[in-house]
PDB file of C-alpha atoms in Angstrom:
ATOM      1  CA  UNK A   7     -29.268 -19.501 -15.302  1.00 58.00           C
ATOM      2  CA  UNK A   8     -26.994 -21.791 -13.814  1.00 65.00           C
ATOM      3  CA  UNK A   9     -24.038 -20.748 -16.133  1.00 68.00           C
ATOM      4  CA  UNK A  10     -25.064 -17.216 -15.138  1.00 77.00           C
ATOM      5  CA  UNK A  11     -24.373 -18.399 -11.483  1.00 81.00           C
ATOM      6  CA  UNK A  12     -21.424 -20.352 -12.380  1.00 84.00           C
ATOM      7  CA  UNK A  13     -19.642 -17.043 -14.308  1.00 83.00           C
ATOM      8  CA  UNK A  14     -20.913 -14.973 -10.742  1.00 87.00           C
ATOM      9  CA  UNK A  15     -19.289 -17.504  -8.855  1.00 87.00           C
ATOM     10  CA  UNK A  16     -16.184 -17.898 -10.681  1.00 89.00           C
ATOM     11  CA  UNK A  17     -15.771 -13.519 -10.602  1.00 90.00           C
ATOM     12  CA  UNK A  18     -16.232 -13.642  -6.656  1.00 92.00           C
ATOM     13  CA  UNK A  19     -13.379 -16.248  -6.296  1.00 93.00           C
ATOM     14  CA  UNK A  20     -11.417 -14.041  -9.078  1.00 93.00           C
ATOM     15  CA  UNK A  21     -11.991 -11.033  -7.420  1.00 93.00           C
ATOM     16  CA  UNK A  22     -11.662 -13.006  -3.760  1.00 93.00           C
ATOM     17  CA  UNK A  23      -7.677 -13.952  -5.240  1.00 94.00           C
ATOM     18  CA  UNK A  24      -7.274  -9.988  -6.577  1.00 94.00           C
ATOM     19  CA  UNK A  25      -8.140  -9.056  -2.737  1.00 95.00           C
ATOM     20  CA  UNK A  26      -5.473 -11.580  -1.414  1.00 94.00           C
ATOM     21  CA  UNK A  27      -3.070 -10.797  -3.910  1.00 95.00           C
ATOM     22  CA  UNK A  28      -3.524  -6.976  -3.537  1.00 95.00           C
ATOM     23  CA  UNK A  29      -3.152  -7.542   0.084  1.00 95.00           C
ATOM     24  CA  UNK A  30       0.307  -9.193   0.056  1.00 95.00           C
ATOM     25  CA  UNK A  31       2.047  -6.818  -2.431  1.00 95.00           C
ATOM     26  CA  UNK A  32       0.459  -3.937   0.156  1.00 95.00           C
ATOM     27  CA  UNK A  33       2.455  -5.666   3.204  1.00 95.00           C
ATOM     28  CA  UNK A  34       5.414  -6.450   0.897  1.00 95.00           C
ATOM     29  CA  UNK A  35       5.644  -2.414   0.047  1.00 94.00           C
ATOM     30  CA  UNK A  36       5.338  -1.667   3.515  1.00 94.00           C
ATOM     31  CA  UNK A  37       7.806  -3.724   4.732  1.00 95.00           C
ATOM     32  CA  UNK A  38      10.218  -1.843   1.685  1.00 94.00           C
ATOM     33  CA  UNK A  39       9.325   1.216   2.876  1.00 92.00           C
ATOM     34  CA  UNK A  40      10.603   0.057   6.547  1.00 92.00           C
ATOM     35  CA  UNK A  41      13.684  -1.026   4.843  1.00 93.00           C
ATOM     36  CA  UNK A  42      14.559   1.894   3.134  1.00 92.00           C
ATOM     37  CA  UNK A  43      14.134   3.999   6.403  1.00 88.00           C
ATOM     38  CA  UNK A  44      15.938   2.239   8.110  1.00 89.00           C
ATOM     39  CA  UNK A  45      19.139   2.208   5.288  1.00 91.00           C
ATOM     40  CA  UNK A  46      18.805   6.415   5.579  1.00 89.00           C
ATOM     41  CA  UNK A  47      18.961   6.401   8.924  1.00 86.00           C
ATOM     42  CA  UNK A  48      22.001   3.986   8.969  1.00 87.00           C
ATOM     43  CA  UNK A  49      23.677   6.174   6.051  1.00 88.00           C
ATOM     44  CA  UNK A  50      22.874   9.423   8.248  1.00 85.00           C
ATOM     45  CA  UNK A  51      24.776   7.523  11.244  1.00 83.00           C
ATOM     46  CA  UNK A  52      27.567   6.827   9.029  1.00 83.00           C
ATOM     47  CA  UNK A  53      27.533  10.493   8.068  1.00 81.00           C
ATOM     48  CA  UNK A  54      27.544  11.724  11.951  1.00 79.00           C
ATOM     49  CA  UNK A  55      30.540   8.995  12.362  1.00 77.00           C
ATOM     50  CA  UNK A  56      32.379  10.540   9.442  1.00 78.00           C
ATOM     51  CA  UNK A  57      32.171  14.049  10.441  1.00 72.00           C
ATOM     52  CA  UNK A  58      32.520  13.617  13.930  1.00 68.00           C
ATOM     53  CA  UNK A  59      35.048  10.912  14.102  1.00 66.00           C
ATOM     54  CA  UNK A  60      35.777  11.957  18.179  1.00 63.00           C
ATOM     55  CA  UNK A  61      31.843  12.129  18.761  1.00 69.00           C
ATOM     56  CA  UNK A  62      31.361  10.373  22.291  1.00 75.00           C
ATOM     57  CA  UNK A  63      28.915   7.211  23.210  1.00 78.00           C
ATOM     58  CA  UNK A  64      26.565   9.903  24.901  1.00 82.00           C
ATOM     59  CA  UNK A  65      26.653  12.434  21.599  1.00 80.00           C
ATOM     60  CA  UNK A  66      25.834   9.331  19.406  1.00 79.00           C
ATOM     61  CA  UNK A  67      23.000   8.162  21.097  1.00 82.00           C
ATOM     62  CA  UNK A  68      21.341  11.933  21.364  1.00 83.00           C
ATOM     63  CA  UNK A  69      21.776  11.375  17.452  1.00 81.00           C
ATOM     64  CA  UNK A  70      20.290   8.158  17.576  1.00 81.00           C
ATOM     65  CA  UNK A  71      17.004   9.821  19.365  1.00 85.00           C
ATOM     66  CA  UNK A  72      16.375  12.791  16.734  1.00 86.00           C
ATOM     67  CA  UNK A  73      14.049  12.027  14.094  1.00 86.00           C
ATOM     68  CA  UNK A  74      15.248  12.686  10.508  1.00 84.00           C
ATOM     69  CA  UNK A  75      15.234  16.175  10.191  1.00 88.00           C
ATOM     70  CA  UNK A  76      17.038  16.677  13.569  1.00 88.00           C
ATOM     71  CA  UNK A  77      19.832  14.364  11.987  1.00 86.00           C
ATOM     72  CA  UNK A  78      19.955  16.118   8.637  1.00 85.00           C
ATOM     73  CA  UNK A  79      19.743  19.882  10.874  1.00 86.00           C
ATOM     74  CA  UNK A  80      23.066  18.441  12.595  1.00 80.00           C
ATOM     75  CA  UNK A  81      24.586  16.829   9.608  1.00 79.00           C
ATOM     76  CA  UNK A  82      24.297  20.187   8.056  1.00 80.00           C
ATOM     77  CA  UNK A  83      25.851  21.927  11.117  1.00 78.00           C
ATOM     78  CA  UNK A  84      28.725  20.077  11.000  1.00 74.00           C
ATOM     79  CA  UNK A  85      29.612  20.448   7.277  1.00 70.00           C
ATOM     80  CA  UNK A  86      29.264  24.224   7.624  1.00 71.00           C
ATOM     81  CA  UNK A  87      32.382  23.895  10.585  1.00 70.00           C
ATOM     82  CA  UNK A  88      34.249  21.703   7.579  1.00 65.00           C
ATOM     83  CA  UNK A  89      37.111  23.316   5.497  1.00 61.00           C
ATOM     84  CA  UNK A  90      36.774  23.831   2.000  1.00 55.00           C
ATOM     85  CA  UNK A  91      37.897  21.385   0.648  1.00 55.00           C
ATOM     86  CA  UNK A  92      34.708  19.285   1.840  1.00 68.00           C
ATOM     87  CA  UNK A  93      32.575  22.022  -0.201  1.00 71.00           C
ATOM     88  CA  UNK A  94      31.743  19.544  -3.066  1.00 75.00           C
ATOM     89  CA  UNK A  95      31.223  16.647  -0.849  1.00 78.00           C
ATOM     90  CA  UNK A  96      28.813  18.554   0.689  1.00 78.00           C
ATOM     91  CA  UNK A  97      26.964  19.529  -2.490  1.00 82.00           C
ATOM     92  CA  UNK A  98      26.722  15.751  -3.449  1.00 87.00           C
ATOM     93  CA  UNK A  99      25.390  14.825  -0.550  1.00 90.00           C
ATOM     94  CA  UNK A 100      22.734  17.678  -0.471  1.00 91.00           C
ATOM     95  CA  UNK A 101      21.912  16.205  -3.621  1.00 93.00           C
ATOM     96  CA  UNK A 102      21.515  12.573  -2.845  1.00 93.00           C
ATOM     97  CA  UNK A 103      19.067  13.871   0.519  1.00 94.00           C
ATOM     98  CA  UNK A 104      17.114  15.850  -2.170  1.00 94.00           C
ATOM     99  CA  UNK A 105      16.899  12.580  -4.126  1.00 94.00           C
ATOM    100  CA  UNK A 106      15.823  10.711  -1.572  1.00 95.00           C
ATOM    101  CA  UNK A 107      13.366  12.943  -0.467  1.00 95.00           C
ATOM    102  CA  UNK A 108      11.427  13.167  -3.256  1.00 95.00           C
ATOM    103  CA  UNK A 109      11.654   9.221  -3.578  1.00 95.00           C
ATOM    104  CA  UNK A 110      10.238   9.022  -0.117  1.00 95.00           C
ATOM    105  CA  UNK A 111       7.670  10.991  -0.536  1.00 95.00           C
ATOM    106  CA  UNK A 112       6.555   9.504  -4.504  1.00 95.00           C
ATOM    107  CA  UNK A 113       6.902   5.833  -1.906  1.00 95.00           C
ATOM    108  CA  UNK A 114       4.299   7.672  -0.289  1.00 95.00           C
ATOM    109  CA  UNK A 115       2.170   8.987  -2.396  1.00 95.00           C
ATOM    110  CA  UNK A 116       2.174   5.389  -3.723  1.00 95.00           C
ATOM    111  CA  UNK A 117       1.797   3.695  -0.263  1.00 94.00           C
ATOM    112  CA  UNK A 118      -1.672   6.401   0.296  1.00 94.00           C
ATOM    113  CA  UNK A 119      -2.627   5.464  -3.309  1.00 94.00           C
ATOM    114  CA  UNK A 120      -2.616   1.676  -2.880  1.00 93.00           C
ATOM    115  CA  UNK A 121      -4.403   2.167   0.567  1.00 92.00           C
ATOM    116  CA  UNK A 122      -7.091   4.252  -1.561  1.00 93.00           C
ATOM    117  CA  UNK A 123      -6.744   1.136  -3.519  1.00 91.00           C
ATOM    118  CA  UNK A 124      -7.488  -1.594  -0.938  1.00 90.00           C
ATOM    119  CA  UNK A 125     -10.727   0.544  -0.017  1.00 88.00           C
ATOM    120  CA  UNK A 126     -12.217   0.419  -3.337  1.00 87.00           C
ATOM    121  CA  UNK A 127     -11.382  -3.113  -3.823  1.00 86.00           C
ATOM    122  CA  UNK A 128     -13.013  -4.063   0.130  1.00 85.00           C
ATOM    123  CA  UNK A 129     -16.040  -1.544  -1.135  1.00 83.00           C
ATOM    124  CA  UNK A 130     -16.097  -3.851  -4.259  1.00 88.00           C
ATOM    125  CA  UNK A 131     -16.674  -6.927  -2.575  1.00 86.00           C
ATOM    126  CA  UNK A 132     -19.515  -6.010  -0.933  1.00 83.00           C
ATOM    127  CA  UNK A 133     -21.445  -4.879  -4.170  1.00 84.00           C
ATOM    128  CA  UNK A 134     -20.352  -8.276  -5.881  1.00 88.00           C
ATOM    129  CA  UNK A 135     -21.565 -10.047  -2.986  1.00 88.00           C
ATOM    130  CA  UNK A 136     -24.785  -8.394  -3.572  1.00 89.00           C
ATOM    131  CA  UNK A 137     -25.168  -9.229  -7.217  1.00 90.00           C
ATOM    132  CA  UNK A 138     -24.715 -12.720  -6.028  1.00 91.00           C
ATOM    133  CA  UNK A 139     -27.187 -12.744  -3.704  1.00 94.00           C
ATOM    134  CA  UNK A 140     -30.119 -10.630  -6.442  1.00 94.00           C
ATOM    135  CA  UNK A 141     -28.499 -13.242  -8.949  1.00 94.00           C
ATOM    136  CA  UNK A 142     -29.802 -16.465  -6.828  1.00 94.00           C
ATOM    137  CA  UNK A 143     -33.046 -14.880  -5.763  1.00 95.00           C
ATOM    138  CA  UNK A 144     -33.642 -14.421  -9.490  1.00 95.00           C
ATOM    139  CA  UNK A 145     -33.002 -17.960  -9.941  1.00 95.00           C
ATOM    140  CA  UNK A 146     -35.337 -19.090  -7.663  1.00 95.00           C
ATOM    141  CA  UNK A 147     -37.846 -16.861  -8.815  1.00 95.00           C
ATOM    142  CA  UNK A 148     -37.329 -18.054 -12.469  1.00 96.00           C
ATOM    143  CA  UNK A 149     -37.689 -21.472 -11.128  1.00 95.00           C
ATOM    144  CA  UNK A 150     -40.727 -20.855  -9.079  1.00 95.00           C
ATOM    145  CA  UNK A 151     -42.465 -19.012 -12.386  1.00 95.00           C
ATOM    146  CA  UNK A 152     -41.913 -21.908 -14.077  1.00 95.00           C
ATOM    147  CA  UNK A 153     -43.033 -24.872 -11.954  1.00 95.00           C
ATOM    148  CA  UNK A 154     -46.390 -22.516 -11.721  1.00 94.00           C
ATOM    149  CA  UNK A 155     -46.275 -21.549 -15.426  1.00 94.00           C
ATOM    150  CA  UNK A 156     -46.502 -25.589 -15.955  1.00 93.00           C
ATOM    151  CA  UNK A 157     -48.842 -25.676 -13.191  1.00 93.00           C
ATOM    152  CA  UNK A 158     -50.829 -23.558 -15.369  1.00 93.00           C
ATOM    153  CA  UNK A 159     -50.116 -25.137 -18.739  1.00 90.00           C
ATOM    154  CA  UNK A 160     -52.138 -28.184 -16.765  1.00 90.00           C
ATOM    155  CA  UNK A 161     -55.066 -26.327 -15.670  1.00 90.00           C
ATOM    156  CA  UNK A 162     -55.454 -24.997 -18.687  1.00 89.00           C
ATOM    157  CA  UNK A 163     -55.435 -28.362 -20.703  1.00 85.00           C
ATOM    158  CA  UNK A 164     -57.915 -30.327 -17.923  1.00 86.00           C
ATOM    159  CA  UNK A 165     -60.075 -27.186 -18.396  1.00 86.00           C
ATOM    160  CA  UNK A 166     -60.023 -27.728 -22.411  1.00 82.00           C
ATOM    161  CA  UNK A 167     -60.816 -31.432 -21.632  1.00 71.00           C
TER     162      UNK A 167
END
């Protein structure tokens, strides 16, 4: 019984450093995620710079305040005022948005998925933790059925005598 305990033991601190570990890689994709927002919204700035090389301080920061879509509705606007000869430019870029918007939103799905994730492994601990504790009440009953099964072994021999 005490290597049972020992093996129950040794899975809570296992599972204990799965938790932990689980945890950092979930703060370590977050903080990605933050990263690579922040790079499209730098690369749509550079975009509103590049089409708008005149744009004024007070145009750039009303830029600055839209959310993505806004930026990408303006971007847009701007290449349809473009000659053609920025046609194809414009067609790559559309492309590389598309791109990125389906990578955002598989970074995502993956972010929801590992947060799905963290639940299961936090609703986990709490059914290991009460293995552990049936586990040690078993033990002591084992022990207890013993001492009287001797107890009894005893009796029995005095009453033979």
């Amino acid at each position: 019984l005490k290597a049972e305990s020992s093996v129950t033991s040794l899975q809570v601190i296992e599972f204990n450093n799965t938790v932990t570990n689980f945890q950092t890689a979930l703060h370590e994709f977050q903080q990605s995620l933050n990263t690579f927002d922040d790079a499209v919204n730098s690369k749509q700035m550079r975009q509103i710079r590049f089409l708008r090389g005149s744009i004024d301080e007070s145009e750039m920061k009303k830029c600055e305040e839209m959310n993505y879509e806004q930026r990408q509705g303006w971007i847009e606007k701007q290449y349809q005022l473009t000659d053609d000869r920025t046609l194809q430019r414009l067609i790559d870029l559309e492309e590389q948005r598309d791109g990125m918007l389906k990578i955002e939103q598989n970074i995502k799905e993956l972010r929801t998925l590992f947060e799905e994730l963290q639940i299961l492994v936090i609703d986990q601990q709490a059914l290991i933790d009460a293995v552990e504790k049936n586990v040690e009440k078993a033990m002591e009953d084992v022990q207890k059925a013993t001492t009287n099964l001797r107890d009894g072994e005893k009796h029995q021999k005095k009453a033979r005598k």
